[in-house]
PDB file of C-alpha atoms in Angstrom:
ATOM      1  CA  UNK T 222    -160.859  -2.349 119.377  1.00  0.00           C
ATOM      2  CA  UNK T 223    -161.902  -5.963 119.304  1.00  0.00           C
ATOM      3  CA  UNK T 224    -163.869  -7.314 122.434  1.00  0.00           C
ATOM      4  CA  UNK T 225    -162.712  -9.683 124.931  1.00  0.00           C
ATOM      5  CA  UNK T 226    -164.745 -12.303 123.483  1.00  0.00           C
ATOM      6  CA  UNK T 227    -163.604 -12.248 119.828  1.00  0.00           C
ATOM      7  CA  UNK T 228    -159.931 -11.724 121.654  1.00  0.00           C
ATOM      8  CA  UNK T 229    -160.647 -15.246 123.179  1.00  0.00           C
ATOM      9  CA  UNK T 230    -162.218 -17.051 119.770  1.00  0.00           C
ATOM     10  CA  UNK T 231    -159.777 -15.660 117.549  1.00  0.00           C
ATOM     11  CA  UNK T 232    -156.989 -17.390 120.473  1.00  0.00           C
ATOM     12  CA  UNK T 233    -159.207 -20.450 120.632  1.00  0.00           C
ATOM     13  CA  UNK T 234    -158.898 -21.040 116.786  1.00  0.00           C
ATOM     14  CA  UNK T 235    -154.743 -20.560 117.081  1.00  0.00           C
ATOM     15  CA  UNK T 236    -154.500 -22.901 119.978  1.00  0.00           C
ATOM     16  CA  UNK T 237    -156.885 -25.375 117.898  1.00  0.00           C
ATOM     17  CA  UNK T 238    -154.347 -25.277 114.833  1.00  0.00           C
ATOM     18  CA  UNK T 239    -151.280 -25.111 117.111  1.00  0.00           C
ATOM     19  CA  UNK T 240    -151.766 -27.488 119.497  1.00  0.00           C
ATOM     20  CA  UNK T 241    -153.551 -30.230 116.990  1.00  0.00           C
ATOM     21  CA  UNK T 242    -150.461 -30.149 114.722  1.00  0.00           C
ATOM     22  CA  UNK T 243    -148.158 -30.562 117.812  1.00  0.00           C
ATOM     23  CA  UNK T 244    -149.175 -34.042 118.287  1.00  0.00           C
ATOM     24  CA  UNK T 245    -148.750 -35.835 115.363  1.00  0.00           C
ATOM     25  CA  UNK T 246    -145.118 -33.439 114.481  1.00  0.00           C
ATOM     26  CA  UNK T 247    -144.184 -34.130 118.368  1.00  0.00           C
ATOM     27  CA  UNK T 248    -144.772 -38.259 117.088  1.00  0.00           C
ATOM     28  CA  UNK T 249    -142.456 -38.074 114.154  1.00  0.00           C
ATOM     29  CA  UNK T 250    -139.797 -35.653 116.319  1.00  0.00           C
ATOM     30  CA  UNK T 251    -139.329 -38.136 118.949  1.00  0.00           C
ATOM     31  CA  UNK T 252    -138.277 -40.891 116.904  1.00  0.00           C
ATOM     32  CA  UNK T 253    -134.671 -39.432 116.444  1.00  0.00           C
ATOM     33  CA  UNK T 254    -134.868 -36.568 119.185  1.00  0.00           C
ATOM     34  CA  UNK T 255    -135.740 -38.321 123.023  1.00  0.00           C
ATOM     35  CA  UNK T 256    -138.392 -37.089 124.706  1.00  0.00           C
ATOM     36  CA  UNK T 257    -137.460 -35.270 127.261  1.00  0.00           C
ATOM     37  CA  UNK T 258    -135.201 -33.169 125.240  1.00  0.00           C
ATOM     38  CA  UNK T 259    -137.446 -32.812 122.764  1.00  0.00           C
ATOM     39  CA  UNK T 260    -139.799 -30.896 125.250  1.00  0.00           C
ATOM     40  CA  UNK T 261    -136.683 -29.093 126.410  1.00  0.00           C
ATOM     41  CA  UNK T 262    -136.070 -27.633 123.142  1.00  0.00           C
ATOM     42  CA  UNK T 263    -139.117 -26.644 121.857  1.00  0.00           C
ATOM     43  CA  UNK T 264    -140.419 -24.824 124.976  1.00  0.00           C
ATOM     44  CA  UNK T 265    -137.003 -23.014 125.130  1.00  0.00           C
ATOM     45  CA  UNK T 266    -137.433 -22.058 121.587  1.00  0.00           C
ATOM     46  CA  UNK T 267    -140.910 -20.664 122.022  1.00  0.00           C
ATOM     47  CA  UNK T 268    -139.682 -18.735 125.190  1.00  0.00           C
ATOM     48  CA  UNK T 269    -137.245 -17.088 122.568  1.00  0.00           C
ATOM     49  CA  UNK T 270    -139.484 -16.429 120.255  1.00  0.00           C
ATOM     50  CA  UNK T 271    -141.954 -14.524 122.439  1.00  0.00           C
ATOM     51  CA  UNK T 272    -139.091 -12.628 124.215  1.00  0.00           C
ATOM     52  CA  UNK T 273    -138.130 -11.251 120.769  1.00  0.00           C
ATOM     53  CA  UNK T 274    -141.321 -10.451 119.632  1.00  0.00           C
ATOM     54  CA  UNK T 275    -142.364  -8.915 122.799  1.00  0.00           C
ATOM     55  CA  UNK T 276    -139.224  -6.688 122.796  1.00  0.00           C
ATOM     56  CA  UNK T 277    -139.411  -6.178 119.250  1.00  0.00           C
ATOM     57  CA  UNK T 278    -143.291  -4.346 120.143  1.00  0.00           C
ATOM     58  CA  UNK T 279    -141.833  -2.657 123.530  1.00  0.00           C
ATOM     59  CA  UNK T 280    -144.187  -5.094 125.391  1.00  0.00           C
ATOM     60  CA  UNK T 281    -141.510  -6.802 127.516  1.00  0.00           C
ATOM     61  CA  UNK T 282    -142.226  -6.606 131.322  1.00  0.00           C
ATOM     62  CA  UNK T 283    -141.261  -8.766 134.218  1.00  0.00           C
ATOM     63  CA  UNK T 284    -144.117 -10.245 136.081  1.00  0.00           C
ATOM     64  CA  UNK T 285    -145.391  -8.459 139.081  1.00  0.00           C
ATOM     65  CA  UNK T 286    -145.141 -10.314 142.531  1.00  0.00           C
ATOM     66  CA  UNK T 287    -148.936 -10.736 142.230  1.00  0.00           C
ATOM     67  CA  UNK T 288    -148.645 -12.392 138.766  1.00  0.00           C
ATOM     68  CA  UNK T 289    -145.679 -15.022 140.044  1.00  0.00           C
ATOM     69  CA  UNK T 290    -148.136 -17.462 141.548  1.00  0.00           C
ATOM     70  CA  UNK T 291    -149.713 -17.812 137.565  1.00  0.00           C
ATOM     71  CA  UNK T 292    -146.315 -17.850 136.184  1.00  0.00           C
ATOM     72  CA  UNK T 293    -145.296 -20.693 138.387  1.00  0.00           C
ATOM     73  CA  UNK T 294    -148.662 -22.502 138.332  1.00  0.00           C
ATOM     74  CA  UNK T 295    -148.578 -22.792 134.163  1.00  0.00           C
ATOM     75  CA  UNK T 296    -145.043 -23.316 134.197  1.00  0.00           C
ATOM     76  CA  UNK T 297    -145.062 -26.728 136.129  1.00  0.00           C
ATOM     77  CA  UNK T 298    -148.579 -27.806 135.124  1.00  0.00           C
ATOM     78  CA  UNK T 299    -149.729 -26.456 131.830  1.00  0.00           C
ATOM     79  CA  UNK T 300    -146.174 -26.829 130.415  1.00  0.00           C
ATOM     80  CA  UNK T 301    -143.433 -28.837 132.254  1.00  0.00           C
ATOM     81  CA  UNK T 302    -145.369 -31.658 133.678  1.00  0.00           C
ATOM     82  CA  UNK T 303    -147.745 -32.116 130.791  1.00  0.00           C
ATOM     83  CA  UNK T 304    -145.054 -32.007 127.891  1.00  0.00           C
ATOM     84  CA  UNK T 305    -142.679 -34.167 129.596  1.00  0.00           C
ATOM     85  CA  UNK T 306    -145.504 -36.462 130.028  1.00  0.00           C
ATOM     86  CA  UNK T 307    -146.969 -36.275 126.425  1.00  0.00           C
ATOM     87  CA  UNK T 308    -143.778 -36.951 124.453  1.00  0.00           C
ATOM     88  CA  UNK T 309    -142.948 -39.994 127.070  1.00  0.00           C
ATOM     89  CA  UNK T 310    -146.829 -41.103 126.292  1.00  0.00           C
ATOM     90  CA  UNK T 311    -146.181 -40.660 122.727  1.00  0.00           C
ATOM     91  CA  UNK T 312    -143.520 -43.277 122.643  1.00  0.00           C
ATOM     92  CA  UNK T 313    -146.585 -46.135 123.487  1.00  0.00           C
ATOM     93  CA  UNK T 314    -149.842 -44.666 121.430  1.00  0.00           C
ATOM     94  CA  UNK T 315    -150.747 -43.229 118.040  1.00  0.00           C
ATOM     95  CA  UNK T 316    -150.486 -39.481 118.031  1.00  0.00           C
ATOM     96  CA  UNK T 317    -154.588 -38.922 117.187  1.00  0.00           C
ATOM     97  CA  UNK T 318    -155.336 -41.306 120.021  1.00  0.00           C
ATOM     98  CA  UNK T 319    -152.903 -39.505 122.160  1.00  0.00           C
ATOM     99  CA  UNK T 320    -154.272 -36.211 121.949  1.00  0.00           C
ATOM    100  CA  UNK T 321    -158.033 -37.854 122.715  1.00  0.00           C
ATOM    101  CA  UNK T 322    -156.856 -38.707 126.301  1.00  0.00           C
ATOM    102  CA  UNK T 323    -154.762 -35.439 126.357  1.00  0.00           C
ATOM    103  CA  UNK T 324    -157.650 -33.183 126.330  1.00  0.00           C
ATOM    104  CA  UNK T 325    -159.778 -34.484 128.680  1.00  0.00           C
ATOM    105  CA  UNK T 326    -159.900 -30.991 130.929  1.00  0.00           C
ATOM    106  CA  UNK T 327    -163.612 -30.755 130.495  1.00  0.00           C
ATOM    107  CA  UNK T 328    -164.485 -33.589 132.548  1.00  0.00           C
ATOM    108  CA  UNK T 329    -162.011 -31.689 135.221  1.00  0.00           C
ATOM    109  CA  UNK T 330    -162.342 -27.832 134.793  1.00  0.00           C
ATOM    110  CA  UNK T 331    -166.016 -27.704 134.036  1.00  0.00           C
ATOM    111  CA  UNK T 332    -167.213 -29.545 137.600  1.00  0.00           C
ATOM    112  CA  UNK T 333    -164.462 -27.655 139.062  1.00  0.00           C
ATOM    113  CA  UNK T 334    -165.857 -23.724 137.716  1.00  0.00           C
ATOM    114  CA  UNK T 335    -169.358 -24.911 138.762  1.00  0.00           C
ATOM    115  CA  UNK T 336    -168.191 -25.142 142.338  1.00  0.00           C
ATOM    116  CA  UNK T 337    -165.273 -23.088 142.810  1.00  0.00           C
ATOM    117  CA  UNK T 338    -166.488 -20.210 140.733  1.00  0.00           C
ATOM    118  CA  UNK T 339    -170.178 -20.413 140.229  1.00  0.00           C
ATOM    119  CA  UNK T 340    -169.991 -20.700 136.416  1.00  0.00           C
ATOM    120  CA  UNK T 341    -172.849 -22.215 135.617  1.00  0.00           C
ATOM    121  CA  UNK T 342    -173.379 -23.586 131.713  1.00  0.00           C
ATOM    122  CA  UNK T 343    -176.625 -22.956 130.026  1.00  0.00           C
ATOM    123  CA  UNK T 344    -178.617 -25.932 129.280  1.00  0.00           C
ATOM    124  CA  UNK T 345    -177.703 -25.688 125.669  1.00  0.00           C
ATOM    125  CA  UNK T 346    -173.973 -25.746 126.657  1.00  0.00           C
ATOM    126  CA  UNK T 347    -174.221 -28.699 128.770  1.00  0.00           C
ATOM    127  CA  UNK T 348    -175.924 -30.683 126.100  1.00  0.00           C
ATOM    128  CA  UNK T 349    -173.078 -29.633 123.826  1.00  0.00           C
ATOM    129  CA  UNK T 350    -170.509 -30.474 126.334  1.00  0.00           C
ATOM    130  CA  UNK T 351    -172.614 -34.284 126.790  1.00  0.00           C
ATOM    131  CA  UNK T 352    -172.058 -34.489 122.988  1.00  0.00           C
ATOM    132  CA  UNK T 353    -168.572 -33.857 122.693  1.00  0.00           C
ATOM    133  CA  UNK T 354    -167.462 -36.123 125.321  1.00  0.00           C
ATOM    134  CA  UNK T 355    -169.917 -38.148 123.600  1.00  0.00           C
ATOM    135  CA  UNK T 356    -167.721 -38.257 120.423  1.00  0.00           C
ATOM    136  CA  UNK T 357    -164.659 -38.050 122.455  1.00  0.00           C
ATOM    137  CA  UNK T 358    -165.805 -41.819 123.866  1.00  0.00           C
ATOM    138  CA  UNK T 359    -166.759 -42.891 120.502  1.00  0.00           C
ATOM    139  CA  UNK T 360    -162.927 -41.763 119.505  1.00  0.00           C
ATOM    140  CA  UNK T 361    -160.996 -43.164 122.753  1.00  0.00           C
ATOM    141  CA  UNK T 362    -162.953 -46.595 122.391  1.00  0.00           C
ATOM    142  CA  UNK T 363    -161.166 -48.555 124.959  1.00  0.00           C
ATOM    143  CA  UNK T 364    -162.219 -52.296 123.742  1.00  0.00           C
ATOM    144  CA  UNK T 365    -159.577 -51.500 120.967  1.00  0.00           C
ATOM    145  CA  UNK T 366    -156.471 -51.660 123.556  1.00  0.00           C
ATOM    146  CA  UNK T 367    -154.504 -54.074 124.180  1.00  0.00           C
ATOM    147  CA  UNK T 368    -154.479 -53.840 128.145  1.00  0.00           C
ATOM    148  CA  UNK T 369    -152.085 -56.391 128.446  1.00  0.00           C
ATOM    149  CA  UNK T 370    -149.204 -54.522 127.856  1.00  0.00           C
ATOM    150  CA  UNK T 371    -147.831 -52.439 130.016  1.00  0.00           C
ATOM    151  CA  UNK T 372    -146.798 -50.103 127.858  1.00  0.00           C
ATOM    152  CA  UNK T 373    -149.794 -49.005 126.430  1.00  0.00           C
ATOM    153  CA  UNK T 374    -151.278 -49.120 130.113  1.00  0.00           C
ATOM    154  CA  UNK T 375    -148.545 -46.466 131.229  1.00  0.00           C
ATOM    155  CA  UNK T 376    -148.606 -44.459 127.720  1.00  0.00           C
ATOM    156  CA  UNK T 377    -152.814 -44.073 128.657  1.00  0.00           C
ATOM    157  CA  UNK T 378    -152.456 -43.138 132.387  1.00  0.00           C
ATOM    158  CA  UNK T 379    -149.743 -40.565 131.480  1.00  0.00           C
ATOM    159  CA  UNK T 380    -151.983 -38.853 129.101  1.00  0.00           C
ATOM    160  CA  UNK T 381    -154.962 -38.768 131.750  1.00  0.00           C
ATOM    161  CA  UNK T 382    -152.224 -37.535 133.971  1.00  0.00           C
ATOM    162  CA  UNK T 383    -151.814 -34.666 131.476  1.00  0.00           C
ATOM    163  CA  UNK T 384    -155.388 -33.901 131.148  1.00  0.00           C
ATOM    164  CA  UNK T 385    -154.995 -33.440 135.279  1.00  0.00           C
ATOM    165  CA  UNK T 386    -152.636 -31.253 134.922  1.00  0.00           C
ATOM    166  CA  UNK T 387    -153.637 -28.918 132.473  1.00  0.00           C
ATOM    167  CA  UNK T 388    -156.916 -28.647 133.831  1.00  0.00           C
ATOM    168  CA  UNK T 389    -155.194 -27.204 137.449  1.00  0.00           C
ATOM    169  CA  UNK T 390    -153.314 -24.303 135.129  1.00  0.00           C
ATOM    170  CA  UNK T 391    -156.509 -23.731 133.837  1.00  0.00           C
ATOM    171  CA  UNK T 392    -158.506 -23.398 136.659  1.00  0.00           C
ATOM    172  CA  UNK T 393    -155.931 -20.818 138.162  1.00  0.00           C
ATOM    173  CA  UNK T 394    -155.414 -18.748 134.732  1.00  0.00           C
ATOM    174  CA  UNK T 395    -160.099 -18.618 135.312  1.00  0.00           C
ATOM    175  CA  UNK T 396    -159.219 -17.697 139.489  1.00  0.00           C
ATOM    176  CA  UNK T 397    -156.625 -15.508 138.918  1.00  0.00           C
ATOM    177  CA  UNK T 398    -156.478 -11.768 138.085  1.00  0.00           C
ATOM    178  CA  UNK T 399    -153.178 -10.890 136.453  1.00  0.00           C
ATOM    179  CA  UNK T 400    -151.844  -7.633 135.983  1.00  0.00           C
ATOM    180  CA  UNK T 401    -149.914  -8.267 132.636  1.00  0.00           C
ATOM    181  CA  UNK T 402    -151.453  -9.756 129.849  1.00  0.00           C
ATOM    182  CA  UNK T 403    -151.241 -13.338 128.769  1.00  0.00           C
ATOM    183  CA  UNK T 404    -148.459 -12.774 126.163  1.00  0.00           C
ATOM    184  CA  UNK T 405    -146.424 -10.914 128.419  1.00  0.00           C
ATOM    185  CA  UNK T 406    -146.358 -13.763 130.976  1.00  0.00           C
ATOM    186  CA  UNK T 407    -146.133 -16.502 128.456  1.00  0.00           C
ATOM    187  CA  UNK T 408    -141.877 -16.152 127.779  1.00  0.00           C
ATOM    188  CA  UNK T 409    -141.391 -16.419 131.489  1.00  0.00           C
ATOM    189  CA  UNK T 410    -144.147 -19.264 131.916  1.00  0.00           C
ATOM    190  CA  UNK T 411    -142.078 -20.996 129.068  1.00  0.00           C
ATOM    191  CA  UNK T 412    -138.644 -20.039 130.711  1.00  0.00           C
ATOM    192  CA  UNK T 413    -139.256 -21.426 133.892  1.00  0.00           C
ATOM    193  CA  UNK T 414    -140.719 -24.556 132.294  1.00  0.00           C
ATOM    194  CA  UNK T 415    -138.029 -25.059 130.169  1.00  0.00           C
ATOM    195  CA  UNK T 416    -135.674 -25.275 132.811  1.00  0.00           C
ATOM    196  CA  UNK T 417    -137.569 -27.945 135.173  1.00  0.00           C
ATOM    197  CA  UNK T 418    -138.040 -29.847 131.608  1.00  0.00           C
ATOM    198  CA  UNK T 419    -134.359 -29.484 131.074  1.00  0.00           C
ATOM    199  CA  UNK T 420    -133.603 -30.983 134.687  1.00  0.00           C
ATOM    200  CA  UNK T 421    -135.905 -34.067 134.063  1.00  0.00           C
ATOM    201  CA  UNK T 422    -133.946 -34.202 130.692  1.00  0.00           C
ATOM    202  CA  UNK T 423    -130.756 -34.649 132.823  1.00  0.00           C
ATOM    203  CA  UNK T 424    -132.244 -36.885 135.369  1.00  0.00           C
ATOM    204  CA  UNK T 425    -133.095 -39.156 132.487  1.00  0.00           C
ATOM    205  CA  UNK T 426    -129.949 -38.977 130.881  1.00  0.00           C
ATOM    206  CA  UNK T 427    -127.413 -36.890 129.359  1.00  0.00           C
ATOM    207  CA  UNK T 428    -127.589 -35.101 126.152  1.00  0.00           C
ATOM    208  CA  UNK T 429    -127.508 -37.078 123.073  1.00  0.00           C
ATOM    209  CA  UNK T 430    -125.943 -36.350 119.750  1.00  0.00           C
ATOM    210  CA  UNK T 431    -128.387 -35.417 117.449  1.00  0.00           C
ATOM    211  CA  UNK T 432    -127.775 -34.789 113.847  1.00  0.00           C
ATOM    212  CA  UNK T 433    -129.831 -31.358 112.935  1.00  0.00           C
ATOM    213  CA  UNK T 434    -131.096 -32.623 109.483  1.00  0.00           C
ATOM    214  CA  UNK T 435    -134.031 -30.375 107.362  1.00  0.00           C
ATOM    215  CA  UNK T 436    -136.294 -32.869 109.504  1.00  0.00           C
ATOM    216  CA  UNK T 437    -135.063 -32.076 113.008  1.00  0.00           C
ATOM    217  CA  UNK T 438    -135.416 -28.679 112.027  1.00  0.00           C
ATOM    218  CA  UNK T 439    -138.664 -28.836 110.817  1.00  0.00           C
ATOM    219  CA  UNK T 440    -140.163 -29.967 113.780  1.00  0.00           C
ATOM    220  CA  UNK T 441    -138.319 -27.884 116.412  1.00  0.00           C
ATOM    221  CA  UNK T 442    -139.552 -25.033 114.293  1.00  0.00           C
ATOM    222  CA  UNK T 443    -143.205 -25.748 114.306  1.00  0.00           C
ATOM    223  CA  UNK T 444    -142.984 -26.998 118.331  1.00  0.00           C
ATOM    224  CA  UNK T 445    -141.263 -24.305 119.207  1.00  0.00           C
ATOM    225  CA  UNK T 446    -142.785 -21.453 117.264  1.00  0.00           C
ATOM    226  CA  UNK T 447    -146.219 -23.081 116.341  1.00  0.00           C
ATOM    227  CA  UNK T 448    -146.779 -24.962 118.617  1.00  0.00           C
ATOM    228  CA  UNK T 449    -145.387 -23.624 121.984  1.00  0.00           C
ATOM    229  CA  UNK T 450    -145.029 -19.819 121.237  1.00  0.00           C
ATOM    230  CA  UNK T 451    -148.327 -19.381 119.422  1.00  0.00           C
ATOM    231  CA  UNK T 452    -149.879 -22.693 121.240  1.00  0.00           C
ATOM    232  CA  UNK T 453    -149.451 -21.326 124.711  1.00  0.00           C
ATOM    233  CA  UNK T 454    -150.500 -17.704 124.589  1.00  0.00           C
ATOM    234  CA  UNK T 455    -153.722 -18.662 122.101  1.00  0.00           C
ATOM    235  CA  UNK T 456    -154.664 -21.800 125.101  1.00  0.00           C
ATOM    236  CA  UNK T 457    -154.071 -19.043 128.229  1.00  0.00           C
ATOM    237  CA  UNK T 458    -155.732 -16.065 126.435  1.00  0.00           C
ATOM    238  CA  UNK T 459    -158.760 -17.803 125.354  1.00  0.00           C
ATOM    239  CA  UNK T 460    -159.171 -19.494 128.846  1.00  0.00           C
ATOM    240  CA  UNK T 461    -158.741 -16.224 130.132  1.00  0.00           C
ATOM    241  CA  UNK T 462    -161.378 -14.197 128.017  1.00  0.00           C
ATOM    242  CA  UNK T 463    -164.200 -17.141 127.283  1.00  0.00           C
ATOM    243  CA  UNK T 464    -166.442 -18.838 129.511  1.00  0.00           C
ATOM    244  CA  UNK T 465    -165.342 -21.835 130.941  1.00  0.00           C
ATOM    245  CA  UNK T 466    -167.525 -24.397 128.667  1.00  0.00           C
ATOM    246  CA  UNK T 467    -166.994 -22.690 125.644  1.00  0.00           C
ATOM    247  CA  UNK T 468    -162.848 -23.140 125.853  1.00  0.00           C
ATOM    248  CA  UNK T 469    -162.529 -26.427 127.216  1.00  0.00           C
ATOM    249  CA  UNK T 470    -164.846 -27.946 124.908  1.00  0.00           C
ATOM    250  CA  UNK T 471    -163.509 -25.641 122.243  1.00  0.00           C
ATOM    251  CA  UNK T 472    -160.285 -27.236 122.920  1.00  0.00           C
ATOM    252  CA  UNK T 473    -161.760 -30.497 121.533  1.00  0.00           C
ATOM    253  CA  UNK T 474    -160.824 -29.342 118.065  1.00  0.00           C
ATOM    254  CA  UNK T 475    -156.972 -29.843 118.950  1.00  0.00           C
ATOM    255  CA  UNK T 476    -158.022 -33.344 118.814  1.00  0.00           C
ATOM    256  CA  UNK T 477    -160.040 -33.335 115.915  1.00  0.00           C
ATOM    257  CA  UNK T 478    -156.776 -31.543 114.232  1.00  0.00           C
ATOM    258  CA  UNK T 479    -154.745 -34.249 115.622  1.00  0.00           C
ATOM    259  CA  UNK T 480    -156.360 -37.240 114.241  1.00  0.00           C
ATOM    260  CA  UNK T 481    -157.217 -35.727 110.725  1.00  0.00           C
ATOM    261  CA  UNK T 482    -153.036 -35.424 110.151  1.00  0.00           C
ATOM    262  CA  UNK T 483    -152.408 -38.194 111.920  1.00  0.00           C
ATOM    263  CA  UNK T 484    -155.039 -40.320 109.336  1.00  0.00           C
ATOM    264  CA  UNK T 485    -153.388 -37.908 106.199  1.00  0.00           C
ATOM    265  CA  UNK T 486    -149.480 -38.179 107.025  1.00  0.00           C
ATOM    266  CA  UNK T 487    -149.310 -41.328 109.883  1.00  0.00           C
ATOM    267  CA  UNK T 488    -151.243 -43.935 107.866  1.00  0.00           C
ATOM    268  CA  UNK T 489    -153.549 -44.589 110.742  1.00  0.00           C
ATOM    269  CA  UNK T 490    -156.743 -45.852 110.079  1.00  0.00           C
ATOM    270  CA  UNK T 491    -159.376 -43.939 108.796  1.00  0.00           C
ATOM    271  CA  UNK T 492    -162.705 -45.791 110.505  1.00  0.00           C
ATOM    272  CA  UNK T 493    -166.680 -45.067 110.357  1.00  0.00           C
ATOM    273  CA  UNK T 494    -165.684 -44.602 114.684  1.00  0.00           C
ATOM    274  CA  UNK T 495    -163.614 -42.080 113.633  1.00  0.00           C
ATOM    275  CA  UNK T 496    -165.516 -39.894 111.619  1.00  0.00           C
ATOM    276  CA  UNK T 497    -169.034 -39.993 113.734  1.00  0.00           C
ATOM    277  CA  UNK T 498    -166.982 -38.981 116.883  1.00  0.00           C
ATOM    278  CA  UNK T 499    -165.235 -36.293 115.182  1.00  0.00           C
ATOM    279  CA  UNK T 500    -168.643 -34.637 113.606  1.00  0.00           C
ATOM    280  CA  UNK T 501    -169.989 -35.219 117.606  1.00  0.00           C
ATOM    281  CA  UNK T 502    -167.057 -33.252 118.658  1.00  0.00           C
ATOM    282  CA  UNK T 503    -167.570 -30.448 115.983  1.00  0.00           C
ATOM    283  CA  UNK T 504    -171.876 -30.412 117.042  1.00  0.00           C
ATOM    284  CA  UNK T 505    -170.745 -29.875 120.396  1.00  0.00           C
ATOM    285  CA  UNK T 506    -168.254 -27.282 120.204  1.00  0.00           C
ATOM    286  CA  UNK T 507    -170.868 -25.420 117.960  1.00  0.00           C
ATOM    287  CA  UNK T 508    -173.428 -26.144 120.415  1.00  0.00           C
ATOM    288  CA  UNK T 509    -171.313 -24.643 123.755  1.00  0.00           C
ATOM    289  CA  UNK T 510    -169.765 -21.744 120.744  1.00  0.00           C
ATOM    290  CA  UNK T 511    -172.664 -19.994 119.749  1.00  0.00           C
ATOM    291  CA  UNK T 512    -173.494 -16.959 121.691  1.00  0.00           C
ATOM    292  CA  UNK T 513    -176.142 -17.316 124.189  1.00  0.00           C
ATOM    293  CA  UNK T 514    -178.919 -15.054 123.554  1.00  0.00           C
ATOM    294  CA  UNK T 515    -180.218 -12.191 126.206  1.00  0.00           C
ATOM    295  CA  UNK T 516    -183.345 -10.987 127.050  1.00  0.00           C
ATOM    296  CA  UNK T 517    -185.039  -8.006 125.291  1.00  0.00           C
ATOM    297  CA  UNK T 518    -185.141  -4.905 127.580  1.00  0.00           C
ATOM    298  CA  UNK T 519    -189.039  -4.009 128.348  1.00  0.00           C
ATOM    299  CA  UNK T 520    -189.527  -0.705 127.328  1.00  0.00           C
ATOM    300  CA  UNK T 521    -188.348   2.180 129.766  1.00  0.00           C
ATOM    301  CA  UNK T 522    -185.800   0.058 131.349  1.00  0.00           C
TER     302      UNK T 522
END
């Protein structure tokens, strides 16, 4: 039976390939879909999907009272709050740049499992987590905005907003000790979330018309299956099983992801910026990645 740890790296590389995609499909989907109901959708259609696989396996349980605290928590802010405010943030900045400010947990969740939890990084992983915020700065680069529009200002302070947010889901999914596994909470995360993403939806305004082309179902079908339904359960079962530093800054590959089909399919610029900050990013996730090594036993112990 595989170990916890190759459990979490194995989910770290799915959330890498799901979420990364997500951005730059979630860019083209939003441009005939709104945003809101975009988030709606997909999140309903990965809560589907997982319901069906799970009772397809004979996994399907309802959550335990102790396990409705986590259900709630990544509901609203791994999933309802943070989609709703990526796909309105995604209307006002590139997709690659998007997902830079999107993952900005480490600079919340690592401080926060140093004092809340005692996790404390080797010296090796902090000098990997220095260089890929390192290359995450070198990415973001902030003298290329334009800060006097206001859209771009509120498109930027959303996606820090979502970085905020997922980083308090992830700090309870590290606190919290469930008693059903991450897959078998994940339709029911996405359930709930789909409904408080369908009430924004309304607030904002009703339901459009929307033709259902080969292109609108493209993209539902990779955000709902890919990219919420395999997205969610890799992101909560590799926070769940690897050290702190190791999945946040793992995370930084989403990304990475991001901006290399963003460059390929979006036509945005390919730039000597863009390339050293990715290879910082890839140096420190190998850096915080690599297992850390222990002691030799003395003899007789």
């Amino acid at each position: 039976m595989a170990s916890h740890r190759t459990i979490g790296f194995v989910a770290l590389a799915g959330a890498i390939i799901g979420y990364g995609g997500l951005w730059p499909v979630t860019h083209i989907a939003i441009e005939t879909i709104p945003p809101l109901w975009y988030s709606t959708m997909r999140i309903g259609i990965g809560a589907a999907v997982l319901f069906g696989v799970l009772a397809a396996t004979g996994q399907l349980k309802f959550p335990t009272r102790h396990d409705l605290p986590l259900v709630v928590s990544v509901a609203v802010f791994m999933m309802a709050i943070y989609t709703a405010l990526m796909h309105l943030a995604l209307q006002f900045v590139e997709a690659g740049r998007a997902a830079l400010l999107g993952y900005t947990t480490p600079l919340w969740v690592i401080p926060a499992a140093y004092l809340m939890f005692g996790e404390r990084p080797s010296r090796r992983r902090v000098v990997g987590l220095v260089v890929a915020l390192t290359g995450l700065a070198v990415l973001f680069n902030p003298a290329s905005f334009d800060w006097t529009n206001a859209n771009v200002l509120a498109g930027n302070l959303m996606l820090l907003c979502c970085g905020l947010s997922w980083s308090i889901a992830i700090i309870h999914i590290r606190k919290h000790r469930p008693q059903r596994t991450p897959l078998q909470l994940a339709p029911f995360q996405l359930t709930l979330a789909a409904m408080l993403s369908a009430l924004l939806a309304l607030i904002a305004g009703p339901l459009p018309s929307i033709a259902f082309s080969g292109r609108e179902i493209a993209v539902l079908a990779y955000g709902g299956v890919i990219g919420t339904a395999l997205g969610m359960v890799s992101v909560t079962t590799c926070v769940r099983y690897l050290p702190t530093t190791v999945s946040t800054v793992g995370l930084l590959g989403g990304p990475v992801v991001a901006l290399t089909l963003s460059v390929a399919f979006l036509d945005e610029a390919l730039t000597a910026a863009l390339a050293v900050g990715i290879m910082l990013i890839l140096l420190g996730i190998a850096l915080v990645s690599v297992p850390e090594r222990r002691p030799a036993k003395a003899p007789g112990e």
